[in-house]
Tab-separated table of N, CA and C in Angstrom:
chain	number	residue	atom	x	y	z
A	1	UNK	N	79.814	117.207	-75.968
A	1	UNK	CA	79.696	116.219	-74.913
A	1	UNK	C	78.343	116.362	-74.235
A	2	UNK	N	77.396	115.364	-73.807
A	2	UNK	CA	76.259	115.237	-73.247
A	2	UNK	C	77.052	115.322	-71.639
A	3	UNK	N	75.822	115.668	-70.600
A	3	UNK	CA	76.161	115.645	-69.276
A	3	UNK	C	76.955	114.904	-68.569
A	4	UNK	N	76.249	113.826	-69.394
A	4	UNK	CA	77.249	112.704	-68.529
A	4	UNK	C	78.537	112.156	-68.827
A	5	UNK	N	78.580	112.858	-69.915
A	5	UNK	CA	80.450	112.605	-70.562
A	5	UNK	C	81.529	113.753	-69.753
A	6	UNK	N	80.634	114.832	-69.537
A	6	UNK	CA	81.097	115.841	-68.866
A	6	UNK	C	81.422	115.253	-67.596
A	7	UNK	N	80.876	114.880	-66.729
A	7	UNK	CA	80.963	114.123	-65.686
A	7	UNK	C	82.137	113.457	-65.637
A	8	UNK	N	82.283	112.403	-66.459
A	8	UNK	CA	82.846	111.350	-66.332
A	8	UNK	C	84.716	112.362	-66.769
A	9	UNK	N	84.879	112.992	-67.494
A	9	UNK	CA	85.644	113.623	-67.992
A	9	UNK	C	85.965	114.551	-66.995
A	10	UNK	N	85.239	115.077	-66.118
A	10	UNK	CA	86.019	115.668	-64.690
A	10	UNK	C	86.603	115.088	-63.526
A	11	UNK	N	86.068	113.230	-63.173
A	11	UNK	CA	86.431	112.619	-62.744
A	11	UNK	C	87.884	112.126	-63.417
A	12	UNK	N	87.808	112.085	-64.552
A	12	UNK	CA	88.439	111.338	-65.677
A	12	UNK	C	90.018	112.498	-64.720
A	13	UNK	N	90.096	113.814	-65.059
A	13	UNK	CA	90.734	114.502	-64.586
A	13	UNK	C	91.163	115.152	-62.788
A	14	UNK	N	90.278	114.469	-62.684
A	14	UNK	CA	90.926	114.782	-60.710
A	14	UNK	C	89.766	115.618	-60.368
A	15	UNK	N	88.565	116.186	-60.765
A	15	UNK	CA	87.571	117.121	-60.265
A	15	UNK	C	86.505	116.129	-59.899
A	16	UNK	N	85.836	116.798	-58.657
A	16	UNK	CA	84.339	116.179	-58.478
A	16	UNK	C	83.539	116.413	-59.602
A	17	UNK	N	82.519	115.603	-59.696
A	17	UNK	CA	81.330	115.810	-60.414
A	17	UNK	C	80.596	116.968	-60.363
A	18	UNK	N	80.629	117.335	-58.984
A	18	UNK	CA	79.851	118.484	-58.814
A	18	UNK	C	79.152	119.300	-59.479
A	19	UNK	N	80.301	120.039	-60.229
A	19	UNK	CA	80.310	121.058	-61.028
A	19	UNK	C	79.856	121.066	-62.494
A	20	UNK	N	79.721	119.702	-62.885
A	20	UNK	CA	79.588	119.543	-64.222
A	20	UNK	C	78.335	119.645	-64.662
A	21	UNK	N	77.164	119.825	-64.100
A	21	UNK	CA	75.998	120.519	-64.356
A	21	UNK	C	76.402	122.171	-65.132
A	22	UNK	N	77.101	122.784	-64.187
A	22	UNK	CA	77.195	123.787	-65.068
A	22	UNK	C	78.091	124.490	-65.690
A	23	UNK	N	79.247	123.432	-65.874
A	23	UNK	CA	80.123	123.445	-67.055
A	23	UNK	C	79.579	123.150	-68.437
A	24	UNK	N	78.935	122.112	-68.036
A	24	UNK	CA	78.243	121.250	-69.334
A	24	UNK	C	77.004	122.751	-69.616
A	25	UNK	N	76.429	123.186	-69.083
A	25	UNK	CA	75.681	124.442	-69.637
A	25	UNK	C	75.988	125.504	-69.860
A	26	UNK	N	77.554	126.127	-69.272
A	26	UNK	CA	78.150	127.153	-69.728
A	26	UNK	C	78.816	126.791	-71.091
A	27	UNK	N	78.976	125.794	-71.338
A	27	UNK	CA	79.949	125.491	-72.469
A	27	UNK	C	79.279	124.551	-73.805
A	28	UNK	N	77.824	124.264	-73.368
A	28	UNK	CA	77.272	123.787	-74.573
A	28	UNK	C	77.805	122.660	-75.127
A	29	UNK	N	78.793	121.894	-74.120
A	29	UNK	CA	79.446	120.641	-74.238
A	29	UNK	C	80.340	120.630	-75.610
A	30	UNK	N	81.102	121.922	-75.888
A	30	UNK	CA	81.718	122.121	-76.736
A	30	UNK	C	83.667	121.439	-75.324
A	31	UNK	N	83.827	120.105	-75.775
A	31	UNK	CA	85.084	119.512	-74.943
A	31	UNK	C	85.950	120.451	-74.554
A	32	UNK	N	86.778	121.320	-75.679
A	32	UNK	CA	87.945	122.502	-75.012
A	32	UNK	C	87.472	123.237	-73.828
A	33	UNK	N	86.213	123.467	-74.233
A	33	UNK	CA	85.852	124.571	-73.257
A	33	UNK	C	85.537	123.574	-71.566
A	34	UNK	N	84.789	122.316	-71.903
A	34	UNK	CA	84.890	121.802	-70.743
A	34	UNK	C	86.069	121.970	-70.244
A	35	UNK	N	86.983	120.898	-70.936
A	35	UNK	CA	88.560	120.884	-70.379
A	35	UNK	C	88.792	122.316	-69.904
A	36	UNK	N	88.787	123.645	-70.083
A	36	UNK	CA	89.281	124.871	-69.843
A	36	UNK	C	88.872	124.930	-68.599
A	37	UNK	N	87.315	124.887	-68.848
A	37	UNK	CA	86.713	125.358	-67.279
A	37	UNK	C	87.187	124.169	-66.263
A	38	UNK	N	87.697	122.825	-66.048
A	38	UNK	CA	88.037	122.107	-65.210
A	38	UNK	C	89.362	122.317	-64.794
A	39	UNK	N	90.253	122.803	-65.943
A	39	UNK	CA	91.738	122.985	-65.868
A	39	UNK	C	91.406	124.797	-64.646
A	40	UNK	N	90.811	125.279	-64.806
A	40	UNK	CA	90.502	126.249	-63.903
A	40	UNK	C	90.402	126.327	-62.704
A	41	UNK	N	89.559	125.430	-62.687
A	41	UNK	CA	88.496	124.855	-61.476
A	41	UNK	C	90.037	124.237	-60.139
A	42	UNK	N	90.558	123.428	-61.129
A	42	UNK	CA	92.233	122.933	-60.452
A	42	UNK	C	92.572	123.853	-60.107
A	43	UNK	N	92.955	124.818	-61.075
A	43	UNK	CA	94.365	125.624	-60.715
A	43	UNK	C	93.840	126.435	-59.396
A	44	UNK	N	92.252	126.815	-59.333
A	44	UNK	CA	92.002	127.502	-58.183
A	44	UNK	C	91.621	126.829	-57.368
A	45	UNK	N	91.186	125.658	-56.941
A	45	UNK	CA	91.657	124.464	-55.690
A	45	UNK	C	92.730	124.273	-55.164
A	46	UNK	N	93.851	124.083	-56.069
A	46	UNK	CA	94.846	123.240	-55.853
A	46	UNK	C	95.959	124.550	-55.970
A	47	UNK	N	95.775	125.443	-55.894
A	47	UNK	CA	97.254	126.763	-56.115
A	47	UNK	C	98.167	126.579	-56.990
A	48	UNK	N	97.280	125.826	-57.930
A	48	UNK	CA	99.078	125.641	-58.981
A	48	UNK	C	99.168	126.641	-59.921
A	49	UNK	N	100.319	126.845	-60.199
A	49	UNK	CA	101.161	127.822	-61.138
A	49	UNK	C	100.228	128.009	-62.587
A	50	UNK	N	99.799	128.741	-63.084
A	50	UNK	CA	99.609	128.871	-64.167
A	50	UNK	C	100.439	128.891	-65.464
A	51	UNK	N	100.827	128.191	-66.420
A	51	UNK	CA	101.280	127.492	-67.696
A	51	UNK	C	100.507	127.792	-69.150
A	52	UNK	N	100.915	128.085	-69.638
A	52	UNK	CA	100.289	127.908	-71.511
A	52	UNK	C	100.475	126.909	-72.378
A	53	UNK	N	101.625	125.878	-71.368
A	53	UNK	CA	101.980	125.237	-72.519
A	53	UNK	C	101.068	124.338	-72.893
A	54	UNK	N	100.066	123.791	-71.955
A	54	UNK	CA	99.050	122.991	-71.891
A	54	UNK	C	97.809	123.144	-73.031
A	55	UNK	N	97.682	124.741	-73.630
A	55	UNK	CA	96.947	125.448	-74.584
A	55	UNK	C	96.806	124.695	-75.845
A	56	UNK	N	95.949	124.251	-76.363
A	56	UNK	CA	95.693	123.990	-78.139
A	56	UNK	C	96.815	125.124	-78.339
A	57	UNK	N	97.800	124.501	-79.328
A	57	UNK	CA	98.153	125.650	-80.332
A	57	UNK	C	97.573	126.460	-80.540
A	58	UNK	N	96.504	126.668	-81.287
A	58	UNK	CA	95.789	128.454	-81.701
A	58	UNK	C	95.396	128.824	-80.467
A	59	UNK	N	95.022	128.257	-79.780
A	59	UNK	CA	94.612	129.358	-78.118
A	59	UNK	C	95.467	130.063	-78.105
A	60	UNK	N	96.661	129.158	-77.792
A	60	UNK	CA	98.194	129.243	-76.692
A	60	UNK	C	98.561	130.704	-78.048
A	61	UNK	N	98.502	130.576	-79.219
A	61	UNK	CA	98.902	131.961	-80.380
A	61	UNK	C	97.869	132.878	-80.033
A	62	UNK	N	96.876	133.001	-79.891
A	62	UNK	CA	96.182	134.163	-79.442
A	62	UNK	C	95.951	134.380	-78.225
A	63	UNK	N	96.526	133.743	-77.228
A	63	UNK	CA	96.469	134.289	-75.991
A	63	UNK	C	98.123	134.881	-75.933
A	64	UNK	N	98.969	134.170	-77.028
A	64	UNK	CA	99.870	135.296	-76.516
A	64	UNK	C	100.201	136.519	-77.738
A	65	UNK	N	98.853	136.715	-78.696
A	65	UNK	CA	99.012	138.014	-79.368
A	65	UNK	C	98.513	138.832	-78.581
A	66	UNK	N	97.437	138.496	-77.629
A	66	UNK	CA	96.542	139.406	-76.654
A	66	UNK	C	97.726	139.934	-75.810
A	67	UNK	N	98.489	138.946	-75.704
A	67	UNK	CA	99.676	139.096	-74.129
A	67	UNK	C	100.660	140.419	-74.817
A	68	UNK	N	101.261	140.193	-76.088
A	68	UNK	CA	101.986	141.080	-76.525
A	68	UNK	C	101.189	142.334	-77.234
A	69	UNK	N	100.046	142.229	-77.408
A	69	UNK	CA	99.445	143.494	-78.172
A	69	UNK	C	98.470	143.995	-77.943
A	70	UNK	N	98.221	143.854	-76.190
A	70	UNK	CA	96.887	144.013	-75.732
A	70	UNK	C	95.572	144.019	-76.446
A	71	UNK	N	94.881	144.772	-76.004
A	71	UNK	CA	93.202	144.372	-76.916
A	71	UNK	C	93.322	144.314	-78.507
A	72	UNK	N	92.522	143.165	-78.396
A	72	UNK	CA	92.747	142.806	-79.897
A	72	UNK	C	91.129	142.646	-80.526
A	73	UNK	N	90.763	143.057	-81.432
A	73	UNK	CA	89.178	142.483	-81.930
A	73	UNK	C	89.477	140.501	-82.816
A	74	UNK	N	88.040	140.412	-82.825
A	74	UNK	CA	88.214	138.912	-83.669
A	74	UNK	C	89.114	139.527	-84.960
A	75	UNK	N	88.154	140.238	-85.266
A	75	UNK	CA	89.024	140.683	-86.576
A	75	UNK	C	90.002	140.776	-86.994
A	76	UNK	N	90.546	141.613	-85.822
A	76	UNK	CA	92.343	142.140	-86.162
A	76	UNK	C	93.263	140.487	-85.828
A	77	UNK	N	92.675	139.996	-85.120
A	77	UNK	CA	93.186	138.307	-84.862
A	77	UNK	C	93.094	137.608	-85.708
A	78	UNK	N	92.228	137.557	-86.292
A	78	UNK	CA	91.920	136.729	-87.643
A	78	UNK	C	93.186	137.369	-88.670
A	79	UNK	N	92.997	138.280	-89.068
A	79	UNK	CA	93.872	138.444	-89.382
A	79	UNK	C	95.381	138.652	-89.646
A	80	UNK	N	95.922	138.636	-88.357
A	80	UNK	CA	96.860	138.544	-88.045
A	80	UNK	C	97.762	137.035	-87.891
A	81	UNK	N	96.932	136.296	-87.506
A	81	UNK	CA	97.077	134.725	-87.668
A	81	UNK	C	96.425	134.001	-89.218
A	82	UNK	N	95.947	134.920	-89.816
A	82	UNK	CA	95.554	134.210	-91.434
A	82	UNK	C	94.348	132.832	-90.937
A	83	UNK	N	93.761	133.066	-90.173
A	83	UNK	CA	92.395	132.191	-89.917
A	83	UNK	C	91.033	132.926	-90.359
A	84	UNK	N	89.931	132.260	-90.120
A	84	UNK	CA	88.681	132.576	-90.501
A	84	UNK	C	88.037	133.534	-88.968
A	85	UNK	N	87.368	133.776	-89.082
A	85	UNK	CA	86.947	134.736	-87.452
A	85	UNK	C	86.444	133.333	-86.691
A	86	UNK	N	85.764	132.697	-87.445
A	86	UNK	CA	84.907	131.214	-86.615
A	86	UNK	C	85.938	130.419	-85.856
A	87	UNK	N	86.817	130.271	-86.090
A	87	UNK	CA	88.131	129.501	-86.053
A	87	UNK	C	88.739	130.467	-84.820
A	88	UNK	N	88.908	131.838	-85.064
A	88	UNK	CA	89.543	132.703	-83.372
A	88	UNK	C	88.415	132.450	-82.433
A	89	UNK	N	86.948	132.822	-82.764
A	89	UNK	CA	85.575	132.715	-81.630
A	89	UNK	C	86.147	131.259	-81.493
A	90	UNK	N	85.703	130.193	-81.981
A	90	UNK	CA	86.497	128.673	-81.081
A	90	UNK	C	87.490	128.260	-80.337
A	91	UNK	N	88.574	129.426	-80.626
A	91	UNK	CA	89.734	128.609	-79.901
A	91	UNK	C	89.867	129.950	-78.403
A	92	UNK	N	89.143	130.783	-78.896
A	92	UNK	CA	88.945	131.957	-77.458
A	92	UNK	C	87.408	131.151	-76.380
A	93	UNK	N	87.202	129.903	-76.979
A	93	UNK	CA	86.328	129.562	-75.712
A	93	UNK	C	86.879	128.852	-74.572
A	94	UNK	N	88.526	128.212	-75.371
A	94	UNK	CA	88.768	127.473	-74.038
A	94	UNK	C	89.269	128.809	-73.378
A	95	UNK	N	89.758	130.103	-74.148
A	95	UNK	CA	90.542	131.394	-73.210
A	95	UNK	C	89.798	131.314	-72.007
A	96	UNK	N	88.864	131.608	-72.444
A	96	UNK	CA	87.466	132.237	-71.827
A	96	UNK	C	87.075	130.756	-70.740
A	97	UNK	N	86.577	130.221	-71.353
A	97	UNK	CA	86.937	128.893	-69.728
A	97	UNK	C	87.800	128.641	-69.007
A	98	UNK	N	88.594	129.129	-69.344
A	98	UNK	CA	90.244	129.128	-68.427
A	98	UNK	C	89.872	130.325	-67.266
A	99	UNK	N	89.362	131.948	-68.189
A	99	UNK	CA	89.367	132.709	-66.956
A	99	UNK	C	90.224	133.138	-67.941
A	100	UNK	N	90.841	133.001	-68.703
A	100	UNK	CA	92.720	134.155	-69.475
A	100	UNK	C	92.151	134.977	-70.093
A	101	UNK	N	90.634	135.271	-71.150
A	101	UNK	CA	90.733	136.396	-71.524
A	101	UNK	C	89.284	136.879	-71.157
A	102	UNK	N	89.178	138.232	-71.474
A	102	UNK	CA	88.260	139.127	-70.872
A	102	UNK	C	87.650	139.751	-72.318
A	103	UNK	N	86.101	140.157	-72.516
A	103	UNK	CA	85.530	141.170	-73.347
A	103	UNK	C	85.715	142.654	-73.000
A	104	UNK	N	85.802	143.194	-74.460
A	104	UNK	CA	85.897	144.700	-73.377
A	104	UNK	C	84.791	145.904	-75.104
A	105	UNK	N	84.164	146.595	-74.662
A	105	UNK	CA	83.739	147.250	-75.669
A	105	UNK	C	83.873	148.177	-76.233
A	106	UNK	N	84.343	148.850	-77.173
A	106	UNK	CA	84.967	150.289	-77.359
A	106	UNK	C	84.249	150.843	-78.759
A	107	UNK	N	83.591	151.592	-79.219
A	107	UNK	CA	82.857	152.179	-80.332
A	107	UNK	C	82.183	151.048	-80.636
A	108	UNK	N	81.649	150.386	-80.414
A	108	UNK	CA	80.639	149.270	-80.885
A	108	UNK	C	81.496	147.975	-81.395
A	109	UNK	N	82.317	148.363	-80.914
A	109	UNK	CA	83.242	146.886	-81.228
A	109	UNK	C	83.883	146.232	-80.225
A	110	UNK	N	83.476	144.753	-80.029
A	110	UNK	CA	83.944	143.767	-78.924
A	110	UNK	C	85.473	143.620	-79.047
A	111	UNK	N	85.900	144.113	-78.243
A	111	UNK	CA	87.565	143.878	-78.338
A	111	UNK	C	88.197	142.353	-77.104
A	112	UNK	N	89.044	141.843	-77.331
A	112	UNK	CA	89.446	140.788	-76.308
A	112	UNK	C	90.452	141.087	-75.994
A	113	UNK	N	90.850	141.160	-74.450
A	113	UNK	CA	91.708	141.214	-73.567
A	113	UNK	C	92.194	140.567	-72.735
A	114	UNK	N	93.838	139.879	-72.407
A	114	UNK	CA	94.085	138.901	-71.284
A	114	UNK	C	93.521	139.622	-70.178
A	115	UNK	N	93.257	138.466	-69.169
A	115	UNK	CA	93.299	138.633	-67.826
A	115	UNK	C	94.441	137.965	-66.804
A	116	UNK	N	94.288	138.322	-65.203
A	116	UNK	CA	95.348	137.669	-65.180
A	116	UNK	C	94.793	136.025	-64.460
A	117	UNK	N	95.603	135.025	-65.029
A	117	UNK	CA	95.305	134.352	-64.453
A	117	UNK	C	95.147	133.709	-63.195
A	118	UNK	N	94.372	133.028	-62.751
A	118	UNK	CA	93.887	132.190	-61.451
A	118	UNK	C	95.091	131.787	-60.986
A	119	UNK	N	95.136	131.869	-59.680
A	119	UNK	CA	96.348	131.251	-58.809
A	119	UNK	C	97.576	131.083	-59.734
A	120	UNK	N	98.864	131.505	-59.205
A	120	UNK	CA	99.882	132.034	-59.382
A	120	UNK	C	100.969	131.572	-58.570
């Protein structure tokens, strides 16, 4: 998405414009990840409950292998779900715009971890 689709797509959803300068540059106008970071942006305005069901399928599955099997690498995810690693890095950007998962580093390897989520 160019800037101004970003824009229009936070209005589109109940958010000011405001922000979409640097959604649209944290996220490289890759859409999930917009949508993530706006669905965020709500839940911590507005105090609402946090939900998964709202998740792409493969997010909503690896945010809840993270949930049941704590730190997980791309790797061990990929594998565990029978995907490509490119395919877990994509669907962990809306995690990661949401705020749900966290990096963590252990022997030279990036491991991913839930966090907890925004307003509750």
């Amino acid at each position: 998405l160019n800037l101004r689709q970003v824009g229009q797509l936070a209005r589109h959803m109940g958010a000011a414009e405001g922000d979409a300068d640097s959604w649209w540059r944290s996220t490289l106008g890759l859409p999930g990840a917009v949508v993530g970071h706006i669905r965020a942006f709500k839940r911590e305005q507005t105090m609402q409950p946090f939900t998964d069901d709202h998740l792409p399928p493969t997010s909503r599955q690896i945010f809840l292998l993270l949930q049941e099997n704590g730190a997980l690498s791309v790797h061990e995810l990929a594998t565990m779900m029978g995907v490509g690693h490119h395919a877990v890095v994509d669907h962990c950007e809306v995690l990661f715009a949401e705020d749900l998962i966290k990096t963590r580093e252990e022997q030279s390897v990036v491991l991913l971890l839930c966090c907890e989520p925004t307003a509750a």
